[in-house]
GROMACS .gro file of C-alpha atoms in nm:
model
  335
    1UNK     CA    1   6.838   5.796   9.489
    2UNK     CA    2   7.198   5.783   9.369
    3UNK     CA    3   7.132   6.082   9.142
    4UNK     CA    4   7.006   6.288   9.436
    5UNK     CA    5   7.304   6.186   9.649
    6UNK     CA    6   7.539   6.282   9.368
    7UNK     CA    7   7.369   6.619   9.322
    8UNK     CA    8   7.391   6.678   9.698
    9UNK     CA    9   7.759   6.592   9.702
   10UNK     CA   10   7.826   6.829   9.412
   11UNK     CA   11   7.632   7.106   9.589
   12UNK     CA   12   7.822   7.053   9.916
   13UNK     CA   13   8.152   7.055   9.727
   14UNK     CA   14   8.056   7.381   9.557
   15UNK     CA   15   7.956   7.537   9.888
   16UNK     CA   16   8.282   7.424  10.047
   17UNK     CA   17   8.478   7.573   9.758
   18UNK     CA   18   8.287   7.901   9.791
   19UNK     CA   19   8.354   7.911  10.165
   20UNK     CA   20   8.722   7.842  10.104
   21UNK     CA   21   8.742   8.118   9.844
   22UNK     CA   22   8.564   8.360  10.076
   23UNK     CA   23   8.792   8.296  10.374
   24UNK     CA   24   8.995   8.607  10.454
   25UNK     CA   25   9.369   8.603  10.398
   26UNK     CA   26   9.576   8.585  10.718
   27UNK     CA   27   9.792   8.896  10.703
   28UNK     CA   28  10.073   9.061  10.896
   29UNK     CA   29  10.150   9.419  10.789
   30UNK     CA   30  10.513   9.518  10.842
   31UNK     CA   31  10.541   9.894  10.804
   32UNK     CA   32  10.720  10.223  10.873
   33UNK     CA   33  10.440  10.485  10.869
   34UNK     CA   34  10.483  10.721  10.674
   35UNK     CA   35  10.197  10.891  10.490
   36UNK     CA   36  10.130  10.627  10.224
   37UNK     CA   37  10.165  10.353  10.489
   38UNK     CA   38   9.877  10.509  10.684
   39UNK     CA   39   9.660  10.512  10.371
   40UNK     CA   40   9.750  10.146  10.315
   41UNK     CA   41   9.664  10.057  10.676
   42UNK     CA   42   9.324  10.226  10.653
   43UNK     CA   43   9.251  10.044  10.325
   44UNK     CA   44   9.344   9.711  10.484
   45UNK     CA   45   9.148   9.773  10.804
   46UNK     CA   46   8.841   9.861  10.597
   47UNK     CA   47   8.856   9.520  10.421
   48UNK     CA   48   8.795   9.256  10.691
   49UNK     CA   49   8.612   9.020  10.454
   50UNK     CA   50   8.929   8.971  10.253
   51UNK     CA   51   9.204   9.047  10.504
   52UNK     CA   52   9.235   8.912  10.856
   53UNK     CA   53   9.505   9.137  11.001
   54UNK     CA   54   9.686   8.932  11.264
   55UNK     CA   55   9.917   9.217  11.367
   56UNK     CA   56  10.094   9.530  11.255
   57UNK     CA   57  10.472   9.520  11.304
   58UNK     CA   58  10.672   9.841  11.285
   59UNK     CA   59  11.025   9.919  11.175
   60UNK     CA   60  11.243  10.228  11.150
   61UNK     CA   61  11.235  10.369  10.799
   62UNK     CA   62  11.052  10.681  10.692
   63UNK     CA   63  11.112  10.813  11.044
   64UNK     CA   64  11.251  10.673  11.370
   65UNK     CA   65  11.093  10.364  11.526
   66UNK     CA   66  10.915  10.553  11.804
   67UNK     CA   67  10.739  10.767  11.544
   68UNK     CA   68  10.655  10.485  11.303
   69UNK     CA   69  10.511  10.289  11.597
   70UNK     CA   70  10.303  10.586  11.711
   71UNK     CA   71  10.179  10.648  11.357
   72UNK     CA   72  10.077  10.282  11.317
   73UNK     CA   73   9.876  10.311  11.638
   74UNK     CA   74   9.725  10.637  11.511
   75UNK     CA   75   9.614  10.463  11.190
   76UNK     CA   76   9.466  10.184  11.402
   77UNK     CA   77   9.278  10.441  11.612
   78UNK     CA   78   9.150  10.626  11.305
   79UNK     CA   79   9.036  10.295  11.157
   80UNK     CA   80   8.862  10.197  11.485
   81UNK     CA   81   9.056   9.870  11.485
   82UNK     CA   82   9.217   9.869  11.831
   83UNK     CA   83   9.169   9.491  11.825
   84UNK     CA   84   9.479   9.465  11.603
   85UNK     CA   85   9.803   9.445  11.806
   86UNK     CA   86  10.093   9.670  11.707
   87UNK     CA   87  10.444   9.539  11.784
   88UNK     CA   88  10.752   9.760  11.760
   89UNK     CA   89  11.049   9.600  11.589
   90UNK     CA   90  11.391   9.693  11.459
   91UNK     CA   91  11.513  10.045  11.531
   92UNK     CA   92  11.797  10.035  11.280
   93UNK     CA   93  11.905   9.845  10.965
   94UNK     CA   94  12.108   9.523  10.978
   95UNK     CA   95  12.437   9.679  10.870
   96UNK     CA   96  12.416  10.026  10.722
   97UNK     CA   97  12.384  10.362  10.899
   98UNK     CA   98  12.015  10.449  10.952
   99UNK     CA   99  11.857  10.694  10.710
  100UNK     CA  100  11.511  10.850  10.719
  101UNK     CA  101  11.277  11.026  10.478
  102UNK     CA  102  11.157  11.322  10.683
  103UNK     CA  103  11.202  11.544  10.378
  104UNK     CA  104  10.919  11.348  10.214
  105UNK     CA  105  10.700  11.248  10.510
  106UNK     CA  106  10.769  11.534  10.751
  107UNK     CA  107  10.950  11.523  11.085
  108UNK     CA  108  10.664  11.326  11.245
  109UNK     CA  109  10.621  11.091  10.949
  110UNK     CA  110  10.283  11.243  10.866
  111UNK     CA  111  10.210  11.571  10.693
  112UNK     CA  112   9.879  11.745  10.649
  113UNK     CA  113   9.722  11.619  10.972
  114UNK     CA  114   9.793  11.675  11.343
  115UNK     CA  115   9.944  11.384  11.533
  116UNK     CA  116   9.891  11.287  11.896
  117UNK     CA  117   9.975  11.000  12.128
  118UNK     CA  118   9.712  10.728  12.067
  119UNK     CA  119   9.517  10.587  12.359
  120UNK     CA  120   9.589  10.221  12.292
  121UNK     CA  121   9.950  10.119  12.367
  122UNK     CA  122  10.190   9.896  12.182
  123UNK     CA  123  10.156   9.524  12.236
  124UNK     CA  124  10.405   9.377  12.480
  125UNK     CA  125  10.699   9.210  12.318
  126UNK     CA  126  10.908   9.268  12.009
  127UNK     CA  127  10.798   9.245  11.645
  128UNK     CA  128  11.086   9.013  11.552
  129UNK     CA  129  10.999   8.765  11.826
  130UNK     CA  130  10.631   8.793  11.729
  131UNK     CA  131  10.720   8.694  11.372
  132UNK     CA  132  10.934   8.402  11.493
  133UNK     CA  133  10.659   8.273  11.724
  134UNK     CA  134  10.364   8.331  11.491
  135UNK     CA  135  10.519   8.204  11.170
  136UNK     CA  136  10.678   7.911  11.352
  137UNK     CA  137  10.340   7.800  11.487
  138UNK     CA  138  10.145   7.868  11.167
  139UNK     CA  139  10.003   7.612  10.928
  140UNK     CA  140  10.232   7.564  10.629
  141UNK     CA  141  10.211   7.850  10.376
  142UNK     CA  142   9.925   8.021  10.558
  143UNK     CA  143  10.031   8.378  10.645
  144UNK     CA  144  10.090   8.662  10.402
  145UNK     CA  145  10.323   8.948  10.496
  146UNK     CA  146  10.262   9.290  10.344
  147UNK     CA  147  10.606   9.452  10.354
  148UNK     CA  148  10.562   9.829  10.334
  149UNK     CA  149  10.904   9.944  10.461
  150UNK     CA  150  11.259   9.813  10.502
  151UNK     CA  151  11.265   9.434  10.541
  152UNK     CA  152  11.468   9.436  10.864
  153UNK     CA  153  11.216   9.267  11.096
  154UNK     CA  154  11.162   8.966  10.872
  155UNK     CA  155  11.534   8.933  10.798
  156UNK     CA  156  11.612   8.926  11.170
  157UNK     CA  157  11.337   8.669  11.228
  158UNK     CA  158  11.468   8.449  10.945
  159UNK     CA  159  11.824   8.475  11.078
  160UNK     CA  160  11.702   8.367  11.422
  161UNK     CA  161  11.481   8.082  11.298
  162UNK     CA  162  11.518   8.006  10.924
  163UNK     CA  163  11.247   7.739  10.918
  164UNK     CA  164  10.971   7.995  10.988
  165UNK     CA  165  10.969   8.039  10.613
  166UNK     CA  166  10.735   7.738  10.602
  167UNK     CA  167  10.457   7.939  10.766
  168UNK     CA  168  10.467   8.213  10.503
  169UNK     CA  169  10.226   8.202  10.211
  170UNK     CA  170  10.371   8.506  10.035
  171UNK     CA  171  10.563   8.825  10.105
  172UNK     CA  172  10.433   9.122   9.905
  173UNK     CA  173  10.692   9.400   9.900
  174UNK     CA  174  10.653   9.766   9.817
  175UNK     CA  175  11.002   9.837   9.701
  176UNK     CA  176  11.259   9.840   9.429
  177UNK     CA  177  11.278  10.001   9.088
  178UNK     CA  178  11.392   9.903   8.741
  179UNK     CA  179  11.244  10.089   8.445
  180UNK     CA  180  11.153  10.387   8.662
  181UNK     CA  181  11.491  10.447   8.827
  182UNK     CA  182  11.525  10.519   9.197
  183UNK     CA  183  11.375  10.785   9.421
  184UNK     CA  184  11.647  10.814   9.688
  185UNK     CA  185  11.939  10.774   9.445
  186UNK     CA  186  11.928  10.746   9.065
  187UNK     CA  187  11.951  10.368   9.107
  188UNK     CA  188  11.771  10.284   9.433
  189UNK     CA  189  11.424  10.304   9.581
  190UNK     CA  190  11.407  10.413   9.947
  191UNK     CA  191  11.288  10.090  10.115
  192UNK     CA  192  11.567   9.886   9.955
  193UNK     CA  193  11.828  10.158  10.004
  194UNK     CA  194  11.736  10.180  10.374
  195UNK     CA  195  11.831   9.813  10.429
  196UNK     CA  196  11.949   9.622  10.120
  197UNK     CA  197  12.115   9.357  10.338
  198UNK     CA  198  11.777   9.268  10.489
  199UNK     CA  199  11.624   9.242  10.142
  200UNK     CA  200  11.903   9.002  10.045
  201UNK     CA  201  11.826   8.780  10.346
  202UNK     CA  202  11.456   8.763  10.257
  203UNK     CA  203  11.535   8.698   9.890
  204UNK     CA  204  11.776   8.417   9.981
  205UNK     CA  205  11.518   8.248  10.207
  206UNK     CA  206  11.329   8.109   9.909
  207UNK     CA  207  10.997   8.251  10.027
  208UNK     CA  208  10.739   8.336   9.761
  209UNK     CA  209  10.797   8.705   9.681
  210UNK     CA  210  10.597   8.964   9.491
  211UNK     CA  211  10.744   9.310   9.436
  212UNK     CA  212  10.543   9.624   9.360
  213UNK     CA  213  10.822   9.862   9.259
  214UNK     CA  214  10.827  10.226   9.154
  215UNK     CA  215  10.775  10.090   8.801
  216UNK     CA  216  10.407  10.041   8.888
  217UNK     CA  217  10.347  10.280   9.179
  218UNK     CA  218  10.456  10.577   8.967
  219UNK     CA  219  10.175  10.489   8.725
  220UNK     CA  220   9.909  10.500   9.000
  221UNK     CA  221   9.900  10.874   9.056
  222UNK     CA  222   9.659  11.106   9.230
  223UNK     CA  223   9.481  11.377   9.033
  224UNK     CA  224   9.253  11.662   9.126
  225UNK     CA  225   8.957  11.448   9.019
  226UNK     CA  226   9.071  11.150   9.225
  227UNK     CA  227   9.128  11.361   9.536
  228UNK     CA  228   8.780  11.508   9.490
  229UNK     CA  229   8.648  11.152   9.455
  230UNK     CA  230   8.803  11.060   9.790
  231UNK     CA  231   8.677  11.381   9.952
  232UNK     CA  232   8.324  11.304   9.831
  233UNK     CA  233   8.317  10.999  10.061
  234UNK     CA  234   8.279  11.268  10.326
  235UNK     CA  235   8.369  11.086  10.645
  236UNK     CA  236   8.654  11.123  10.892
  237UNK     CA  237   8.871  10.855  10.731
  238UNK     CA  238   8.840  11.001  10.381
  239UNK     CA  239   8.914  11.352  10.503
  240UNK     CA  240   9.227  11.227  10.679
  241UNK     CA  241   9.344  11.053  10.363
  242UNK     CA  242   9.279  11.360  10.147
  243UNK     CA  243   9.459  11.590  10.390
  244UNK     CA  244   9.755  11.349  10.417
  245UNK     CA  245   9.782  11.300  10.041
  246UNK     CA  246   9.752  11.667   9.949
  247UNK     CA  247  10.059  11.740  10.160
  248UNK     CA  248  10.249  11.419  10.084
  249UNK     CA  249  10.230  11.429   9.703
  250UNK     CA  250  10.387  11.775   9.678
  251UNK     CA  251  10.739  11.632   9.704
  252UNK     CA  252  10.701  11.390   9.412
  253UNK     CA  253  10.506  11.637   9.198
  254UNK     CA  254  10.790  11.887   9.234
  255UNK     CA  255  11.066  11.627   9.185
  256UNK     CA  256  10.917  11.456   8.880
  257UNK     CA  257  10.708  11.738   8.734
  258UNK     CA  258  10.396  11.521   8.737
  259UNK     CA  259  10.036  11.642   8.787
  260UNK     CA  260   9.984  11.399   9.076
  261UNK     CA  261  10.176  11.180   9.316
  262UNK     CA  262  10.201  10.806   9.395
  263UNK     CA  263  10.046  10.634   9.697
  264UNK     CA  264  10.309  10.360   9.700
  265UNK     CA  265  10.211  10.137   9.993
  266UNK     CA  266   9.839  10.140   9.921
  267UNK     CA  267   9.921   9.954   9.599
  268UNK     CA  268  10.030   9.648   9.802
  269UNK     CA  269   9.695   9.629   9.980
  270UNK     CA  270   9.511   9.689   9.653
  271UNK     CA  271   9.710   9.403   9.500
  272UNK     CA  272   9.602   9.170   9.781
  273UNK     CA  273   9.240   9.276   9.743
  274UNK     CA  274   9.217   9.295   9.363
  275UNK     CA  275   9.515   9.121   9.200
  276UNK     CA  276   9.335   9.134   8.866
  277UNK     CA  277   9.404   9.509   8.857
  278UNK     CA  278   9.778   9.440   8.821
  279UNK     CA  279  10.011   9.258   8.583
  280UNK     CA  280  10.376   9.163   8.570
  281UNK     CA  281  10.599   8.862   8.521
  282UNK     CA  282  10.814   8.617   8.715
  283UNK     CA  283  11.177   8.728   8.694
  284UNK     CA  284  11.515   8.682   8.855
  285UNK     CA  285  11.599   8.957   9.103
  286UNK     CA  286  11.920   9.049   9.281
  287UNK     CA  287  11.985   9.331   9.531
  288UNK     CA  288  12.307   9.533   9.528
  289UNK     CA  289  12.447   9.587   9.879
  290UNK     CA  290  12.795   9.696   9.767
  291UNK     CA  291  12.904  10.045   9.867
  292UNK     CA  292  12.893  10.281   9.571
  293UNK     CA  293  12.649  10.451   9.334
  294UNK     CA  294  12.434  10.140   9.286
  295UNK     CA  295  12.395  10.063   9.660
  296UNK     CA  296  12.036   9.943   9.719
  297UNK     CA  297  11.957   9.889   9.353
  298UNK     CA  298  11.724   9.606   9.252
  299UNK     CA  299  11.864   9.431   8.946
  300UNK     CA  300  11.550   9.303   8.779
  301UNK     CA  301  11.618   9.068   8.488
  302UNK     CA  302  11.296   9.157   8.305
  303UNK     CA  303  11.402   8.996   7.976
  304UNK     CA  304  11.567   8.689   8.127
  305UNK     CA  305  11.909   8.759   7.977
  306UNK     CA  306  12.091   8.596   8.271
  307UNK     CA  307  11.905   8.266   8.225
  308UNK     CA  308  11.863   8.242   8.603
  309UNK     CA  309  11.554   8.089   8.768
  310UNK     CA  310  11.280   8.337   8.862
  311UNK     CA  311  11.267   8.423   9.232
  312UNK     CA  312  11.011   8.706   9.241
  313UNK     CA  313  10.693   8.816   9.070
  314UNK     CA  314  10.764   9.173   8.951
  315UNK     CA  315  10.452   9.386   8.904
  316UNK     CA  316  10.487   9.641   8.627
  317UNK     CA  317  10.137   9.763   8.538
  318UNK     CA  318   9.831   9.861   8.742
  319UNK     CA  319   9.488  10.019   8.708
  320UNK     CA  320   9.523  10.371   8.850
  321UNK     CA  321   9.155  10.461   8.849
  322UNK     CA  322   9.075  10.116   8.986
  323UNK     CA  323   9.302  10.186   9.285
  324UNK     CA  324   9.120  10.508   9.371
  325UNK     CA  325   8.778  10.351   9.312
  326UNK     CA  326   8.872  10.074   9.555
  327UNK     CA  327   9.012  10.318   9.809
  328UNK     CA  328   8.699  10.534   9.791
  329UNK     CA  329   8.466  10.238   9.832
  330UNK     CA  330   8.657  10.096  10.130
  331UNK     CA  331   8.707  10.429  10.311
  332UNK     CA  332   8.329  10.472  10.295
  333UNK     CA  333   8.303  10.175  10.534
  334UNK     CA  334   8.500  10.356  10.804
  335UNK     CA  335   8.370  10.621  11.047
   0.00000   0.00000   0.00000
């Protein structure tokens, strides 16, 4: 009798563990769409078993806030996920003069596809207040934030209510550069250059941080074969992604002389879905917000020469073909 009870208890424990492992990750996506942001949003929306998207919060970055907010709602419409609220947030950086990346993403923030005003509107309220309210009411360490643009919204929320940090499980940032060098200046990557002061606020909060910098995203490049792989999915979502990427990658291919281009923000979602495809190490990171040639630089102490405690996990390697296999498989789930 005792043996059967013990076996039953072990089975129930195993089932509970399986259920816990299978529970989707609570996720807020903070973003400035942007071509690669839209690809990332579609990948996330096609993965409801792993990712429970609580909201999409938008920020000025690649283009102005009105355009990033429209593009986020377009991605939501294309993904048939109008159940996800989209909140507009900060329209300018904390301190610096706003800059945009229309030369990379086009004047509308999307190249290769026509844009229109989506049917579903923005959610009422502001993204910063949404973060304050949601993270403040959350269970401890329960909500992940995928940070795909400048970190302004979260920095403003933390400045308003510092203890919301307790509700955050992890912040996964697309941003920064070390071995690769920058893409907006020789030293700085765009998202950090656009608002380094915000990145400093988030870094100082003590929240668990993972960075996917240009060091890894510039290793996860498109190719003719990979674009054909995506096109072979042969649905509306895959065609949108192919059309967007074919136009978007031209800038980086010309700048760097590479045969393909990166899909930066999609790497964050891939990391959340398949962390085993990536590797890196815990390091000490600082952000340079001083005026001058290193403004916006991420100083990544990869070799630990400063003997400072680690404050971020810095991802340096990734499986390029694995990213495009994952993207193909998930886009096939969408209309």
